[in-house]
């Protein structure tokens, strides 16, 4: 068992952290306050090579594996401290772009991936609907074939990059009778007739990442934009994406927690009460220790999922354990960080105030904590040997 990163990986992580510190961190607080996406910063992320990192070179990508992509996500959040930009980055590169790379035809890959990799076209995934969240297999959006096009009707909810995106992987029902076995993936461009951005959502955290409804009203999608085989979209998109999501995308949380810990250590050494730095109180020391335990445990399980995927192995139970553990560890760490900062941690001037609002999303998005526990228990009890029908 080998736990060390190569010197190249360590150098790469430092390079990304420095980029994020220089480019992302300076405007992070303002973007949060104004709920604004950083278009200029996004452009620089594309130029730096972050946005297409996992895709092969021939499609404008960097050919990175899952672990290297995870290191980039981790370093991006560590250096930049902007959870919204991190979320938009993950939704674009991983859940938006990876299914096109993994399931797309050569023509689709050539058409879309270079534009996604450069950041020119922002990408996203449209799965969730107003009445189908955890029960994602119950989506109501329909796609009906009409000659050379599929006609889509329905509404998607909570779509990251919805207002800014140009290309979305959208799941729609092509055979209602078959339930989740009758769902097909499509590559939908925002310029297709009948595509509308619905209500933009004002969020508690991750505010620099735009989120909205997407509405399809007789939206015409060329049949050539079907992604993967008909009626197999649910399973195929999940299989193509989930371990990238749980081995790479959620790696940002490691960097976010590490950033909070460093801020807390510095603050605890500097802040004096009762004539002593608060770091001399055991109650504060134990919080720092607990934060460290959460960070290292999260790191181990996410790196494991990434490493397994890079070796061509799959472990659905580890992927769910990683998602569950990281999201709840993130909330614990943010809670302790606010506590260490005391009243100042509750004030918007401190980045720690933002961190607790940002951290909450992970227990909800991409499969809630309850759903992860349910999945893990089902796998333990033998009712399900792999990814079940409801996996998000
Ligand atoms: C900021 C943000 C960004 C998002 N981005 C995207 C995106 O880009 N693309 C996309 O498709 N989706 C996206 N989502 C949607 C996200 O994945 C869903 O919100 C999530 O899956 C939960 O669905 P829901 O909100 O409808 O909650 P519900 O499914 O209605 O759940 C409500 C509560 O009931 C619990 N619950 C539900 N079923 C069970 C059960 N069987 N057992 C026990 N408890 C249960 C849940 O755990 C939760 O506590 C995003 C959401 C947010 C908030």
Tab-separated table of N, CA and C and ligand atoms in Angstrom, residues 87 91 95 124-136 156-162 169 201 203 205-206 209-211 361 363-372 374 390 392, ligand 1:
chain	number	residue	atom	x	y	z
A	87	UNK	N	-17.949	24.787	-7.103
A	87	UNK	CA	-19.137	24.020	-7.492
A	87	UNK	C	-19.380	24.135	-8.994
A	91	UNK	N	-19.383	21.060	-11.592
A	91	UNK	CA	-20.584	20.769	-12.382
A	91	UNK	C	-20.242	20.822	-13.871
A	95	UNK	N	-19.633	16.645	-13.828
A	95	UNK	CA	-20.956	16.065	-14.123
A	95	UNK	C	-21.518	16.538	-15.469
A	124	UNK	N	-23.188	21.719	-17.772
A	124	UNK	CA	-23.868	21.311	-16.541
A	124	UNK	C	-24.638	20.026	-16.768
A	125	UNK	N	-25.271	19.553	-15.702
A	125	UNK	CA	-26.082	18.323	-15.773
A	125	UNK	C	-27.504	18.644	-15.330
A	126	UNK	N	-28.472	18.256	-16.120
A	126	UNK	CA	-29.876	18.464	-15.768
A	126	UNK	C	-30.541	17.144	-15.473
A	127	UNK	N	-30.583	16.796	-14.198
A	127	UNK	CA	-31.240	15.563	-13.782
A	127	UNK	C	-32.446	15.881	-12.890
A	128	UNK	N	-32.183	16.591	-11.780
A	128	UNK	CA	-33.218	16.844	-10.770
A	128	UNK	C	-34.398	17.634	-11.342
A	129	UNK	N	-35.587	17.309	-10.827
A	129	UNK	CA	-36.799	18.027	-11.237
A	129	UNK	C	-37.555	18.472	-9.989
A	130	UNK	N	-38.522	19.368	-10.165
A	130	UNK	CA	-39.246	19.846	-8.983
A	130	UNK	C	-39.821	18.698	-8.136
A	131	UNK	N	-40.301	17.634	-8.787
A	131	UNK	CA	-40.907	16.518	-8.041
A	131	UNK	C	-40.023	15.274	-8.019
A	132	UNK	N	-38.814	15.376	-8.518
A	132	UNK	CA	-37.920	14.206	-8.530
A	132	UNK	C	-36.521	14.632	-8.119
A	133	UNK	N	-36.252	14.516	-6.811
A	133	UNK	CA	-34.939	14.865	-6.278
A	133	UNK	C	-34.196	13.586	-5.939
A	134	UNK	N	-34.351	13.128	-4.684
A	134	UNK	CA	-33.711	11.862	-4.292
A	134	UNK	C	-34.217	10.709	-5.157
A	135	UNK	N	-35.495	10.766	-5.482
A	135	UNK	CA	-36.079	9.722	-6.338
A	135	UNK	C	-35.862	10.124	-7.799
A	136	UNK	N	-34.585	10.179	-8.175
A	136	UNK	CA	-34.223	10.745	-9.479
A	136	UNK	C	-34.728	9.896	-10.643
A	156	UNK	N	-36.420	21.172	-15.231
A	156	UNK	CA	-35.345	20.704	-14.350
A	156	UNK	C	-35.167	21.731	-13.244
A	157	UNK	N	-34.766	21.253	-12.080
A	157	UNK	CA	-34.691	22.130	-10.903
A	157	UNK	C	-33.281	22.113	-10.316
A	158	UNK	N	-32.862	23.223	-9.725
A	158	UNK	CA	-31.576	23.320	-9.004
A	158	UNK	C	-30.380	23.050	-9.918
A	159	UNK	N	-30.417	23.528	-11.146
A	159	UNK	CA	-29.325	23.155	-12.053
A	159	UNK	C	-28.152	24.138	-11.947
A	160	UNK	N	-27.024	23.605	-11.477
A	160	UNK	CA	-25.802	24.397	-11.363
A	160	UNK	C	-25.358	24.818	-12.759
A	161	UNK	N	-25.010	26.080	-12.888
A	161	UNK	CA	-24.630	26.701	-14.171
A	161	UNK	C	-25.827	26.876	-15.109
A	162	UNK	N	-27.050	26.668	-14.590
A	162	UNK	CA	-28.247	26.832	-15.425
A	162	UNK	C	-28.281	28.172	-16.163
A	169	UNK	N	-25.987	18.129	-20.189
A	169	UNK	CA	-26.406	16.738	-20.329
A	169	UNK	C	-27.741	16.650	-19.589
A	201	UNK	N	-32.131	30.922	-8.680
A	201	UNK	CA	-32.374	30.661	-7.257
A	201	UNK	C	-31.359	31.381	-6.375
A	203	UNK	N	-29.399	31.595	-3.174
A	203	UNK	CA	-29.016	30.514	-2.268
A	203	UNK	C	-28.373	30.997	-0.961
A	205	UNK	N	-25.669	29.486	0.386
A	205	UNK	CA	-24.212	29.413	0.228
A	205	UNK	C	-23.850	29.121	-1.220
A	206	UNK	N	-22.580	28.929	-1.477
A	206	UNK	CA	-22.109	28.674	-2.848
A	206	UNK	C	-22.696	29.719	-3.795
A	209	UNK	N	-21.938	30.554	-7.529
A	209	UNK	CA	-22.315	29.566	-8.541
A	209	UNK	C	-23.782	29.773	-8.907
A	210	UNK	N	-24.083	30.137	-10.143
A	210	UNK	CA	-25.483	30.377	-10.487
A	210	UNK	C	-26.283	29.069	-10.576
A	211	UNK	N	-27.501	29.104	-10.060
A	211	UNK	CA	-28.371	27.908	-10.050
A	211	UNK	C	-29.751	28.332	-10.556
A	361	UNK	N	-24.359	22.591	1.714
A	361	UNK	CA	-24.850	22.013	0.457
A	361	UNK	C	-24.460	20.543	0.279
A	363	UNK	N	-24.349	18.061	2.164
A	363	UNK	CA	-25.201	17.019	2.768
A	363	UNK	C	-26.510	16.859	1.996
A	364	UNK	N	-26.735	17.751	1.018
A	364	UNK	CA	-27.997	17.733	0.255
A	364	UNK	C	-27.763	17.376	-1.221
A	365	UNK	N	-26.865	18.127	-1.860
A	365	UNK	CA	-26.675	17.955	-3.306
A	365	UNK	C	-26.023	16.627	-3.655
A	366	UNK	N	-26.315	16.163	-4.866
A	366	UNK	CA	-25.712	14.939	-5.408
A	366	UNK	C	-25.924	13.729	-4.504
A	367	UNK	N	-27.112	13.622	-3.944
A	367	UNK	CA	-27.441	12.486	-3.066
A	367	UNK	C	-27.303	12.899	-1.615
A	368	UNK	N	-28.424	13.045	-0.931
A	368	UNK	CA	-28.411	13.537	0.455
A	368	UNK	C	-27.719	12.531	1.380
A	369	UNK	N	-27.436	12.978	2.594
A	369	UNK	CA	-26.827	12.069	3.580
A	369	UNK	C	-27.743	10.875	3.853
A	370	UNK	N	-29.054	11.136	3.883
A	370	UNK	CA	-30.000	10.031	4.144
A	370	UNK	C	-29.915	8.999	3.021
A	371	UNK	N	-29.849	9.487	1.786
A	371	UNK	CA	-29.786	8.559	0.646
A	371	UNK	C	-28.469	7.777	0.678
A	372	UNK	N	-27.373	8.443	1.055
A	372	UNK	CA	-26.090	7.717	1.136
A	372	UNK	C	-26.169	6.620	2.200
A	374	UNK	N	-28.784	5.082	3.216
A	374	UNK	CA	-29.693	4.063	2.685
A	374	UNK	C	-28.939	3.161	1.698
A	390	UNK	N	-31.976	4.177	-7.515
A	390	UNK	CA	-31.944	5.562	-7.038
A	390	UNK	C	-30.564	5.795	-6.453
A	392	UNK	N	-28.676	8.943	-6.657
A	392	UNK	CA	-28.209	10.279	-6.311
A	392	UNK	C	-28.800	10.711	-4.985
B	1	LIG	C1	-27.201	24.366	-4.911
B	1	LIG	C2	-27.658	23.097	-5.553
B	1	LIG	C3	-27.073	22.687	-6.737
B	1	LIG	C4	-27.534	21.545	-7.380
B	1	LIG	N1	-27.034	21.215	-8.619
B	1	LIG	C5	-27.625	20.245	-9.340
B	1	LIG	C6	-27.252	20.015	-10.700
B	1	LIG	O1	-26.344	20.653	-11.229
B	1	LIG	N2	-27.933	19.069	-11.402
B	1	LIG	C7	-28.934	18.329	-10.862
B	1	LIG	O2	-29.501	17.513	-11.559
B	1	LIG	N3	-29.282	18.499	-9.557
B	1	LIG	C8	-28.685	19.455	-8.794
B	1	LIG	N4	-29.065	19.666	-7.491
B	1	LIG	C9	-30.141	18.866	-6.939
B	1	LIG	C10	-29.736	17.947	-5.791
B	1	LIG	O3	-29.016	16.858	-6.255
B	1	LIG	C11	-31.022	17.580	-5.030
B	1	LIG	O4	-31.386	18.734	-4.302
B	1	LIG	C12	-30.868	16.394	-4.113
B	1	LIG	O5	-30.686	15.223	-4.843
B	1	LIG	C13	-32.037	16.222	-3.163
B	1	LIG	O6	-33.265	16.302	-3.816
B	1	LIG	P1	-34.413	17.283	-3.255
B	1	LIG	O7	-33.779	18.593	-3.005
B	1	LIG	O8	-35.564	17.218	-4.161
B	1	LIG	O9	-34.788	16.690	-1.839
B	1	LIG	P2	-35.821	15.480	-1.536
B	1	LIG	O10	-35.459	14.301	-2.349
B	1	LIG	O11	-37.210	15.995	-1.619
B	1	LIG	O12	-35.466	15.173	-0.025
B	1	LIG	C14	-36.005	15.919	1.077
B	1	LIG	C15	-35.566	15.199	2.347
B	1	LIG	O13	-36.138	13.872	2.374
B	1	LIG	C16	-35.099	12.910	2.534
B	1	LIG	N5	-35.438	11.692	1.797
B	1	LIG	C17	-35.862	11.559	0.524
B	1	LIG	N6	-36.034	10.271	0.203
B	1	LIG	C18	-35.695	9.555	1.302
B	1	LIG	C19	-35.637	8.165	1.622
B	1	LIG	N7	-35.956	7.223	0.724
B	1	LIG	N8	-35.232	7.816	2.866
B	1	LIG	C20	-34.898	8.750	3.790
B	1	LIG	N9	-34.915	10.082	3.545
B	1	LIG	C21	-35.305	10.467	2.331
B	1	LIG	C22	-33.856	13.590	1.948
B	1	LIG	O14	-32.668	12.988	2.416
B	1	LIG	C23	-34.051	15.019	2.442
B	1	LIG	O15	-33.632	15.111	3.764
B	1	LIG	C24	-28.581	20.771	-6.801
B	1	LIG	C25	-29.118	21.169	-5.574
B	1	LIG	C26	-28.691	22.313	-4.956
B	1	LIG	C27	-29.335	22.737	-3.661
